Coordinates of C-alpha atoms in Angstrom, one line a residue:
M1188 CA 77.4 90.4 92.4
R1189 CA 80.3 93.7 92.4
R1190 CA 83.1 92.4 90.7
S1191 CA 86.4 94.7 89.0
E1192 CA 89.4 92.7 87.7
A1193 CA 92.6 93.2 86.9
I1194 CA 93.9 93.7 83.5
L1195 CA 97.3 91.3 82.5
F1196 CA 98.3 92.8 79.0
L1197 CA 98.8 90.0 76.7
P1198 CA 99.6 88.5 73.6
P1199 CA 95.8 88.2 72.4
N1200 CA 94.1 84.6 72.2
V1201 CA 96.2 84.0 75.3
P1202 CA 94.0 83.3 78.5
P1203 CA 94.2 85.4 81.7
P1204 CA 95.5 84.0 84.8
S1205 CA 93.1 84.3 87.4
P1206 CA 92.4 87.9 88.6
P1207 CA 94.0 89.4 92.3
D1208 CA 92.1 89.4 95.1
A1209 CA 65.6 131.5 89.3
T1210 CA 65.2 133.3 91.2
A1211 CA 65.5 136.5 88.0
S1212 CA 62.5 138.7 86.1
M1213 CA 61.3 137.1 83.2
P1214 CA 58.7 138.3 81.1
P1215 CA 55.1 137.6 80.9
S1216 CA 54.5 134.3 78.6
P1217 CA 51.0 132.4 77.0
P1218 CA 50.2 129.4 78.2
P1219 CA 52.6 127.1 77.2
P1220 CA 51.9 124.3 74.1
P1221 CA 50.8 120.8 74.7
S1222 CA 53.1 119.0 76.4
P1223 CA 54.0 115.5 75.9
S1224 CA 53.0 113.0 78.2
A1225 CA 54.6 113.3 81.4
A1226 CA 54.4 110.1 82.4
S1227 CA 57.4 107.8 83.4
P1228 CA 58.7 105.9 80.5
P1229 CA 56.9 102.7 79.4
A1230 CA 59.0 100.0 79.8
A1231 CA 60.5 98.8 76.6
P1232 CA 59.8 95.5 74.8
D1233 CA 63.1 93.2 74.6
G1234 CA 64.8 94.0 72.2
D1235 CA 62.2 96.7 70.4
L1236 CA 63.6 99.8 70.2
N1237 CA 61.8 101.7 67.7
L1238 CA 64.3 102.4 65.3
S1239 CA 61.3 103.8 62.4
A1240 CA 63.5 107.3 61.5
N1241 CA 62.7 111.3 61.3
T1242 CA 62.5 112.0 57.4
H1243 CA 64.2 115.4 57.8
A1244 CA 67.2 113.2 59.8
Q1245 CA 67.6 111.0 57.0
A1246 CA 67.9 113.8 53.9
S1247 CA 70.1 115.8 56.1
G1248 CA 72.5 113.6 57.9
G1249 CA 74.0 111.9 55.8
D1250 CA 73.5 108.3 54.8
A1251 CA 71.1 106.6 57.5
S1252 CA 73.0 103.2 56.7
R1253 CA 76.2 104.6 57.8
P1254 CA 77.2 105.4 61.3
L1255 CA 78.4 109.1 62.2
V1256 CA 81.5 109.6 64.1
M1257 CA 81.3 113.3 65.5
A1258 CA 83.2 115.4 68.3
Y1259 CA 83.2 118.5 70.1
Y1260 CA 85.7 121.0 69.5
P1261 CA 86.2 123.6 72.4
D1262 CA 87.1 127.2 72.4
W1263 CA 88.9 126.8 75.0
A1264 CA 91.2 124.0 73.1
G1265 CA 92.4 126.6 70.8
G1266 CA 95.5 127.4 71.7
D1267 CA 97.4 123.8 72.8
F1268 CA 95.3 122.3 69.7
P1269 CA 94.4 124.8 66.9
P1270 CA 91.2 123.4 64.2
E1271 CA 94.2 122.3 61.8
K1272 CA 94.6 119.7 64.0
I1273 CA 92.2 117.7 63.2
D1274 CA 91.8 114.7 61.3
F1275 CA 88.6 115.3 59.1
G1276 CA 89.4 111.7 57.5
R1277 CA 88.3 110.0 60.9
F1278 CA 85.0 112.3 61.7
D1279 CA 81.9 113.2 60.0
W1280 CA 80.6 116.4 61.8
I1281 CA 82.5 118.5 64.4
D1282 CA 80.8 120.4 67.1
F1283 CA 82.3 123.4 68.2
A1284 CA 81.4 125.0 71.4
F1285 CA 80.0 127.3 72.8
A1286 CA 77.8 130.4 72.3
V1287 CA 75.8 131.6 75.2
P1288 CA 72.7 133.5 75.5
D1289 CA 72.7 136.2 77.4
E1290 CA 70.0 137.4 79.5
R1291 CA 68.7 139.9 76.4
L1292 CA 69.0 137.0 74.7
N1293 CA 72.0 138.1 72.0
L1294 CA 75.5 135.4 71.3
T1295 CA 78.3 135.6 73.4
W1296 CA 81.4 133.5 73.5
D1297 CA 82.2 130.5 76.4
G1298 CA 85.3 132.7 77.8
S1299 CA 87.2 132.9 74.3
D1300 CA 88.0 136.2 72.7
D1301 CA 90.2 133.5 69.6
A1302 CA 86.4 132.3 69.4
P1303 CA 85.1 134.1 66.7
D1304 CA 88.5 133.3 64.5
L1305 CA 88.7 129.3 65.5
L1306 CA 85.2 128.8 64.3
R1307 CA 85.7 130.5 60.5
R1308 CA 89.3 128.0 60.8
L1309 CA 87.3 125.3 61.7
V1310 CA 84.4 125.5 59.0
T1311 CA 87.0 126.3 56.7
R1312 CA 89.1 123.3 57.5
A1313 CA 85.6 120.8 57.7
H1314 CA 84.2 122.1 54.7
G1315 CA 87.3 122.1 52.3
Q1316 CA 87.6 118.2 53.0
G1317 CA 83.8 117.9 52.4
K1318 CA 82.8 117.5 56.4
K1319 CA 80.6 119.5 58.5
V1320 CA 80.7 121.4 61.5
K1321 CA 77.5 122.4 64.0
L1322 CA 77.2 124.9 66.6
S1323 CA 76.8 123.9 69.9
V1324 CA 74.1 126.4 72.7
G1325 CA 74.6 127.1 75.9
G1326 CA 76.8 124.4 77.9
W1327 CA 77.1 123.9 81.9
T1328 CA 77.5 127.1 82.4
G1329 CA 76.1 128.6 79.1
S1330 CA 72.2 127.4 80.0
R1331 CA 71.2 130.6 82.6
Y1332 CA 69.0 132.3 79.9
F1333 CA 67.6 129.3 78.0
S1334 CA 64.4 128.8 80.4
A1335 CA 63.4 133.1 79.7
A1336 CA 64.6 132.9 76.2
A1337 CA 62.6 129.9 75.4
A1338 CA 58.9 131.1 77.9
S1339 CA 57.7 133.6 75.0
A1340 CA 56.9 133.5 72.0
Q1341 CA 58.5 136.9 71.1
N1342 CA 62.0 135.6 73.3
R1343 CA 61.7 132.5 71.2
E1344 CA 62.1 134.3 67.7
T1345 CA 64.7 136.6 68.7
L1346 CA 67.0 133.7 69.8
A1347 CA 66.1 132.0 66.4
R1348 CA 67.1 135.2 64.4
N1349 CA 70.3 135.4 66.5
I1350 CA 71.2 132.3 66.1
L1351 CA 70.5 132.0 62.4
A1352 CA 72.8 135.4 62.6
L1353 CA 75.3 132.9 63.1
Y1354 CA 75.0 130.3 61.1
T1355 CA 74.6 132.5 58.3
Q1356 CA 77.7 134.4 59.1
F1357 CA 80.0 131.9 59.7
G1358 CA 78.5 129.2 56.9
L1359 CA 77.1 126.6 59.4
D1360 CA 75.7 122.9 59.0
G1361 CA 74.0 122.7 61.4
I1362 CA 73.0 124.1 65.2
D1363 CA 73.1 122.1 68.9
L1364 CA 71.4 122.9 71.4
D1365 CA 72.9 122.0 75.3
W1366 CA 70.7 122.8 77.4
E1367 CA 71.0 122.3 81.2
Y1368 CA 68.6 121.1 81.5
P1369 CA 65.4 122.6 80.9
A1370 CA 62.1 121.9 84.0
Q1371 CA 65.9 120.9 86.0
D1372 CA 68.5 122.8 87.7
G1373 CA 71.3 122.9 86.6
N1374 CA 74.4 125.6 87.1
A1375 CA 74.4 128.1 90.2
G1376 CA 71.7 131.1 88.8
N1377 CA 69.8 129.0 85.7
L1378 CA 67.1 130.1 84.9
V1379 CA 63.8 126.7 85.7
S1380 CA 60.6 127.0 84.8
P1381 CA 58.0 123.7 85.5
A1382 CA 57.0 124.7 81.6
D1383 CA 60.6 124.4 79.9
S1384 CA 60.6 121.0 77.4
A1385 CA 57.0 122.2 76.3
N1386 CA 58.7 125.6 75.8
F1387 CA 61.5 124.1 74.5
L1388 CA 59.6 121.9 71.6
A1389 CA 57.8 125.4 70.8
F1390 CA 61.0 127.2 70.5
L1391 CA 62.6 124.2 68.2
T1392 CA 59.7 124.0 66.2
V1393 CA 60.6 128.1 65.4
L1394 CA 64.1 127.3 64.6
R1395 CA 63.4 124.5 62.2
S1396 CA 61.3 127.0 60.7
V1397 CA 64.4 130.3 60.8
L1398 CA 66.4 128.1 59.4
P1399 CA 67.5 127.3 56.3
P1400 CA 65.4 123.9 55.8
D1401 CA 69.0 121.1 54.6
A1402 CA 69.9 122.6 58.5
V1403 CA 70.6 120.1 61.1
I1404 CA 69.2 120.5 64.5
T1405 CA 70.3 118.0 67.1
A1406 CA 70.3 118.2 70.9
A1407 CA 72.3 118.0 74.0
T1408 CA 70.9 115.2 76.9
Q1409 CA 70.8 113.4 79.7
T1410 CA 70.6 109.9 80.1
V1411 CA 66.7 110.3 80.3
P1412 CA 64.3 112.4 78.4
F1413 CA 63.7 115.6 79.2
A1414 CA 62.0 116.7 82.4
G1415 CA 58.0 117.7 82.3
A1416 CA 56.6 119.7 84.6
D1417 CA 56.7 117.7 87.9
G1418 CA 60.3 117.4 87.0
D1419 CA 60.1 113.5 86.5
P1420 CA 61.0 112.3 82.2
L1421 CA 58.4 112.4 80.2
G1422 CA 57.1 109.4 78.8
D1423 CA 56.2 110.7 75.5
V1424 CA 58.7 112.8 73.4
S1425 CA 57.9 111.6 69.8
A1426 CA 57.1 115.5 69.2
F1427 CA 61.0 115.8 69.6
A1428 CA 61.9 113.8 67.2
K1429 CA 59.5 115.2 64.4
V1430 CA 62.1 118.2 64.9
L1431 CA 66.0 117.9 65.6
D1432 CA 67.7 115.4 63.3
W1433 CA 68.8 113.7 66.2
V1434 CA 69.5 113.8 69.9
L1435 CA 73.4 113.1 71.6
L1436 CA 73.0 111.1 74.7
M1437 CA 75.9 112.1 77.5
N1438 CA 76.6 109.8 79.0
Y1439 CA 79.1 111.0 81.2
D1440 CA 80.1 112.8 84.4
T1441 CA 77.4 109.9 85.8
W1442 CA 80.1 109.2 88.9
G1443 CA 82.9 112.2 88.7
C1444 CA 84.5 113.2 91.5
E1445 CA 84.2 114.9 95.5
C1446 CA 87.4 117.7 95.5
A1447 CA 87.4 121.5 95.6
F1448 CA 86.8 122.8 99.0
L1449 CA 89.2 124.5 101.0
P1450 CA 88.6 122.2 103.6
I1451 CA 89.5 119.0 101.9
A1452 CA 92.7 120.9 100.6
A1453 CA 93.5 121.0 104.9
L1454 CA 92.2 117.4 105.6
F1455 CA 95.2 116.0 102.8
L1456 CA 97.5 118.2 103.9
S1457 CA 97.4 117.3 107.3
S1458 CA 97.1 113.6 106.3
R1459 CA 98.7 112.2 103.6
A1460 CA 102.0 113.2 104.4
D1461 CA 103.1 109.8 104.1
L1462 CA 102.9 110.4 100.5
L1463 CA 107.0 112.6 101.5
L1464 CA 109.9 110.9 102.4
P1465 CA 110.7 112.1 106.0
Y1466 CA 113.4 114.5 105.0
S1467 CA 110.7 116.6 102.4
P1468 CA 111.4 119.9 102.6
V1469 CA 107.4 121.3 102.8
P1470 CA 106.2 120.8 105.4
L1471 CA 102.7 119.7 104.1
A1472 CA 101.1 118.3 108.1
V1473 CA 102.3 121.2 109.7
L1474 CA 100.6 123.3 106.7
G1475 CA 97.7 121.0 106.8
T1476 CA 96.8 121.8 110.3
A1477 CA 97.1 125.8 110.0
I1478 CA 94.8 126.2 107.5
R1479 CA 91.6 123.4 109.4
S1480 CA 92.4 126.3 112.3
F1481 CA 92.0 128.7 109.9
V1482 CA 88.0 127.0 108.8
P1483 CA 84.9 127.4 111.1
A1484 CA 84.1 123.6 112.5
R1485 CA 80.2 124.4 110.5
T1486 CA 82.2 124.4 107.4
R1487 CA 84.0 121.8 108.0
S1488 CA 80.9 119.8 109.3
P1489 CA 80.4 118.1 105.9
L1490 CA 83.6 117.2 105.2
A1491 CA 83.1 113.3 106.7
H1492 CA 80.1 112.2 103.6
M1493 CA 82.6 114.4 101.1
R1494 CA 85.8 112.4 102.2
A1495 CA 84.5 109.1 102.6
A1496 CA 82.0 109.9 98.7
S1497 CA 86.0 111.4 97.4
E1498 CA 87.5 107.8 98.8
T1499 CA 84.8 105.6 96.8
P1500 CA 85.6 106.1 93.1
G1501 CA 82.8 105.1 90.5
P1502 CA 82.6 105.1 86.9
N1503 CA 82.6 108.3 84.4
A1504 CA 80.7 106.3 81.7
P1505 CA 79.2 102.9 82.1
L1506 CA 78.6 100.7 78.7
S1507 CA 75.8 99.4 81.0
D1508 CA 75.2 97.7 84.8
A1509 CA 75.8 94.3 84.2
C1510 CA 75.9 93.3 87.7
G1511 CA 72.3 95.1 88.9
N1512 CA 73.5 96.9 91.8
T1513 CA 73.2 100.5 91.0
T1514 CA 70.6 102.8 92.7
Q1515 CA 71.8 105.0 89.2
G1516 CA 69.7 102.7 86.9
S1517 CA 69.3 104.6 84.1
A1518 CA 73.0 106.8 84.1
S1519 CA 74.2 104.3 81.6
A1520 CA 75.2 104.0 77.7
L1521 CA 72.1 100.5 77.4
A1522 CA 69.2 102.5 79.7
A1523 CA 70.0 106.1 77.9
L1524 CA 69.1 103.7 74.9
R1525 CA 66.8 102.2 76.0
T1526 CA 64.9 104.9 77.8
W1527 CA 65.0 107.1 75.1
T1528 CA 63.3 104.3 73.0
A1529 CA 60.7 103.3 74.9
A1530 CA 59.4 106.9 75.1
G1531 CA 59.4 107.7 71.4
F1532 CA 62.3 108.8 69.8
P1533 CA 63.9 106.2 67.9
A1534 CA 67.4 104.4 68.2
S1535 CA 68.3 105.8 64.3
Q1536 CA 68.0 109.2 66.0
L1537 CA 70.5 109.2 68.8
V1538 CA 73.7 109.4 69.6
L1539 CA 75.9 108.3 71.9
G1540 CA 77.9 110.2 74.2
V1541 CA 81.0 109.2 75.1
P1542 CA 84.5 110.9 77.3
S1543 CA 87.8 111.7 76.4
Y1544 CA 88.5 112.1 80.1
G1545 CA 88.1 111.2 83.0
Y1546 CA 88.0 111.9 87.2
I1547 CA 90.7 111.6 89.7
S1548 CA 89.9 110.9 93.0
R1549 CA 92.2 110.7 95.7
S1550 CA 92.5 106.5 97.0
S1551 CA 93.1 103.5 97.7
A1552 CA 89.8 101.9 96.7
S1553 CA 90.7 98.6 94.6
L1554 CA 86.6 98.7 93.2
L1555 CA 85.1 101.0 91.6
R1556 CA 81.7 101.6 93.4
T1557 CA 77.7 101.8 91.1
R1558 CA 75.8 103.1 94.5
A1559 CA 74.6 106.3 95.3
P1560 CA 74.3 107.7 99.3
A1561 CA 70.9 106.1 100.4
A1562 CA 69.7 109.4 101.4
L1563 CA 70.0 111.1 97.7
P1564 CA 67.5 110.1 95.0
P1565 CA 69.4 108.6 92.0
A1566 CA 68.8 111.8 89.3
V1567 CA 69.5 114.4 92.5
F1568 CA 72.6 112.5 92.7
A1569 CA 74.0 112.6 89.6
R1570 CA 72.9 116.3 89.1
R1571 CA 75.0 117.4 92.4
Q1572 CA 78.1 114.7 91.3
K1573 CA 77.9 116.5 88.1
Q1574 CA 77.8 120.3 90.0
R1575 CA 80.8 119.8 92.0
A1576 CA 83.0 118.1 89.1
R1577 CA 82.4 120.4 87.1
R1578 CA 83.1 123.2 90.4
R1579 CA 86.8 124.5 90.3
S1580 CA 88.4 126.0 93.0
R1581 CA 91.8 128.1 93.1
V1582 CA 93.1 126.9 96.7
L1583 CA 92.4 123.0 96.3
N1584 CA 94.9 123.8 92.5
W1585 CA 97.3 125.7 94.8
V1586 CA 97.5 123.3 97.5
G1587 CA 97.5 120.6 94.6
A1588 CA 100.8 122.3 92.8
L1589 CA 102.3 122.4 96.2
V1590 CA 102.6 118.7 96.0
D1591 CA 103.7 119.0 92.2
K1592 CA 106.8 120.4 93.6
A1593 CA 107.3 118.2 96.3
Q1594 CA 106.9 115.6 93.4
P1595 CA 110.7 115.1 93.4
F1596 CA 110.3 113.8 96.4
L1597 CA 108.2 110.8 96.1
A1598 CA 108.9 107.9 97.1
P1599 CA 110.3 105.4 93.3
G1600 CA 107.1 104.8 92.0
R1601 CA 104.9 107.1 93.6
T1602 CA 104.0 109.4 90.3
L1603 CA 101.0 111.9 91.3
V1604 CA 98.2 112.1 88.0
V1605 CA 97.8 115.8 87.9
N1606 CA 94.5 116.8 86.6
E1607 CA 93.5 120.2 83.4
D1608 CA 93.5 122.8 86.2
G1609 CA 97.1 121.5 87.9
G1610 CA 96.3 119.6 91.0
T1611 CA 96.5 116.2 92.0
D1612 CA 93.0 115.7 94.7
G1613 CA 90.4 115.6 92.1
G1614 CA 89.2 116.7 88.7
Q1615 CA 88.9 115.7 84.9
V1616 CA 92.3 114.5 83.4
Q1617 CA 92.4 113.6 79.4
F1618 CA 93.0 110.5 77.7
R1619 CA 96.0 112.2 76.5
E1620 CA 96.9 113.4 79.7
L1621 CA 97.1 110.3 80.8
V1622 CA 99.5 109.2 77.8
R1623 CA 101.8 112.3 78.4
Q1624 CA 102.3 111.5 81.4
G1625 CA 103.3 108.2 81.2
I1626 CA 100.3 106.7 83.5
V1627 CA 99.1 104.6 80.3
Q1628 CA 101.6 103.3 77.8
P1629 CA 100.3 101.2 74.9
Y1630 CA 100.9 97.3 75.1
A1631 CA 104.9 96.9 74.4
G1632 CA 103.7 93.9 72.2
A1633 CA 101.2 95.3 69.9
S1634 CA 102.0 96.1 66.7
N1635 CA 101.3 99.1 65.5
A1636 CA 100.9 98.4 62.0
S1637 CA 96.8 99.3 60.9
R1638 CA 94.3 96.6 59.8
P1639 CA 91.0 96.7 59.1
S1640 CA 88.5 95.7 61.3
P1641 CA 86.5 92.1 60.4
S1642 CA 83.1 91.9 60.8
P1643 CA 81.9 91.4 64.9
G1644 CA 80.5 87.7 63.9
P1645 CA 78.1 85.7 64.9
A1646 CA 79.0 85.2 68.5
L1647 CA 79.8 89.3 69.3
H1648 CA 76.5 89.8 67.5
A1649 CA 74.5 87.1 69.2
S1650 CA 76.8 88.9 72.9
Y1651 CA 75.0 92.1 71.8
T1652 CA 72.0 90.9 70.6
R1653 CA 71.8 88.8 74.8
L1654 CA 72.7 92.6 76.5
L1655 CA 70.8 94.5 74.1
G1656 CA 67.4 92.3 74.5
G1657 CA 68.0 91.5 78.4
S1658 CA 65.0 93.2 80.7
N1659 CA 66.6 92.6 84.0
P1660 CA 70.8 92.7 84.9
S1661 CA 71.1 89.3 85.5
P1662 CA 75.4 87.7 86.6
A1663 CA 74.5 86.3 82.7
D1664 CA 75.4 89.7 81.5
V1665 CA 78.2 90.5 83.1
A1666 CA 79.9 87.7 81.2
T1667 CA 78.6 88.1 78.5
A1668 CA 79.9 92.2 78.5
E1669 CA 83.0 90.3 79.2
A1670 CA 83.1 88.2 75.3
V1671 CA 82.4 91.9 74.0
R1672 CA 85.8 92.8 75.8
A1673 CA 87.3 89.8 75.0
A1674 CA 86.5 90.1 71.4
V1675 CA 87.3 93.2 70.9
E1676 CA 90.9 92.9 73.0
N1677 CA 91.9 89.6 70.6
R1678 CA 90.8 91.5 67.4
E1679 CA 92.9 94.4 67.8
P1680 CA 95.4 94.8 70.1
R1681 CA 96.8 98.0 69.1
A1682 CA 94.0 99.3 71.4
L1683 CA 95.5 98.0 74.6
F1684 CA 97.0 100.6 76.9
A1685 CA 99.0 99.4 80.1
G1686 CA 99.4 101.3 83.5
A1687 CA 102.6 102.6 84.0
G1688 CA 104.6 105.6 86.4
G1689 CA 103.2 102.5 89.5
F1690 CA 99.3 102.9 88.4
A1691 CA 97.5 99.2 87.5
R1692 CA 95.3 99.4 84.8
E1693 CA 92.1 97.2 86.2
W1694 CA 88.5 96.7 84.5
D1695 CA 85.7 97.5 85.9
A1696 CA 82.9 93.9 84.9
C1697 CA 79.7 95.1 85.7
S1698 CA 80.1 98.6 83.8
S1699 CA 82.3 97.9 81.5
T1700 CA 84.9 101.1 81.6
P1701 CA 88.9 101.0 82.8
F1702 CA 90.4 101.9 85.8
L1703 CA 93.5 103.4 86.8
R1704 CA 94.7 102.4 90.6
S1705 CA 98.0 103.2 92.7
A1706 CA 98.0 102.3 96.3
A1707 CA 101.4 104.2 96.5
A1708 CA 100.0 107.6 95.4
R1709 CA 96.6 106.8 96.5
Q1710 CA 94.8 107.5 92.6
V1711 CA 92.0 106.3 91.2
V1712 CA 91.3 107.2 88.1
A1713 CA 87.8 106.1 86.0
Y1714 CA 87.9 106.8 82.4
D1715 CA 87.7 105.5 79.4
D1716 CA 90.6 103.7 76.9
P1717 CA 90.4 102.7 73.4
V1718 CA 88.2 99.1 74.6
S1719 CA 85.9 101.0 77.2
L1720 CA 85.2 103.4 73.7
E1721 CA 85.0 100.5 70.8
M1722 CA 82.4 98.4 73.4
K1723 CA 80.2 101.5 73.2
A1724 CA 80.6 102.4 69.4
Q1725 CA 79.4 98.6 69.1
L1726 CA 76.3 99.3 71.3
A1727 CA 75.5 101.4 68.9
R1728 CA 75.7 100.1 65.7
E1729 CA 74.0 96.8 66.6
A1730 CA 71.1 99.5 68.5
G1731 CA 70.4 101.1 64.9
M1732 CA 72.1 104.0 66.7
R1733 CA 73.1 107.5 64.8
G1734 CA 76.4 107.1 65.8
V1735 CA 79.3 108.3 68.7
N1736 CA 79.8 111.8 69.1
M1737 CA 83.2 112.2 71.7
F1738 CA 83.4 115.0 73.6
D1739 CA 86.7 116.6 73.2
V1740 CA 88.6 116.2 70.1
H1741 CA 91.7 117.5 72.0
G1742 CA 91.6 115.4 74.6
D1743 CA 92.7 112.1 72.0
T1744 CA 96.3 110.9 70.8
D1745 CA 98.2 112.1 68.3
G1746 CA 97.9 108.8 66.8
W1747 CA 93.9 109.5 67.0
D1748 CA 93.5 106.0 69.4
L1749 CA 90.7 106.5 71.0
A1750 CA 88.8 108.2 67.4
D1751 CA 90.1 104.8 65.5
A1752 CA 88.1 102.4 68.7
I1753 CA 85.4 104.0 67.6
L1754 CA 85.9 103.8 64.2
R1755 CA 86.2 100.1 64.4
G1756 CA 83.1 100.0 66.9
L1757 CA 80.6 101.6 64.6
G1758 CA 82.2 99.6 61.7
V1759 CA 84.0 102.5 59.2
K1760 CA 87.1 101.4 59.9

């Protein structure tokens, strides 16, 4: 069964009506240390989530009985969102992103000259309120030299010492390793070796011996364990749990967008002039035809697949595969939890990563898609999606700017969502921006008065027990997930944000995530809101996970609607 349903925002407890229809040289390395087993992860026994904890994690990560609330602070957000704006009453840890290893294993900054000053201010602010800061090393565009850094004992020691220097200089509390990805392709140009994961474990052991005993060391990972020498997820990652305080499961960018190419811009311009009124002064169709004439046919040939993919958006951060119809079965919060615990990593050392952003698609789809093209293995498709989702095209943004200038000439109700680069055909958009642009707005009937979140109660607990314990998706999983959603919405009306500006807010019952749709503007936005984030946080709490980490802090509203939803779900607000 594949199902999405419109969400009509009614006062709590009022039942809704029926839904409508490497090629760089590397230093020689000694034989890699013994690798963890590369066998496929065994199936997790129903309900067995391996809850034993690392002694170091309990000692350095705080009260192990209380889930942690965390967020990333990217250095590129400093201009619009200074560190002083963070409400540390809501967060336990902030990860500053990113420091980047270069070819000599020195650490540089991810494109911001202001990064050192921002990090100092962040640490001062956090420590002044009794909270902690980690420095995140790597990232999507900062992982090129990780493979070389981990490949030899000398290189491992060099990078560890360079990390220690920054740790000491800025008075940090921990280090987050965001290698995307060991033994797998990530961003173009990354060095890759089959021994990466074994070497990573050796590097973590060195780093643990170099940093102070109370330093927290974490890693940001995919929803499946690190890849073995054969490219498949390791079947046993228990050795990593002995040197890491916790692992962040990056349960986002699951679907992303197909975008950022000149020919796509031409296709849009030549075929979407119907968005404009007849008297529009911008001859977009003519411009689009002209651009198409300069693009060689061999360049345009892949467009049929790419455009079709962009018209079938999927969820950015699924809670689960409740409908059992996805070919990306490992790409959800629930699947990640099961896979990692089955591979020997305790749930109490897992942190669920959640997004503050969504993805725009130029589409008139009324349902979210959850099936990858059959020709591509799910892992390959997911990697390609992530690459395309983060690729930027100056031409497409320039084209998007032209469309934006034509906004006054759009028919009433045909508002366009604008992404973080100024375009409208794809890319990311923060929840804060959806509110600012008038695409979503708080449910008018909800009270703004703060109130404590009551205990989830036996019914909700039973729902999560069913969700966590089920081994295979079944129609009952949809009803279970919907029961959880109803409980969230009924208990906390402040979490409800309705679509506005010509967009309808709808709900994908298979992934338990919302999406926005405007048939007039021909846009779909797959995103997360307070309801879906609270559900994910409840899952983390019920499973005994270490906490939740949001990427990133500046995507939340001024009222901290997303952070508060996470706090409620974790039971700490």
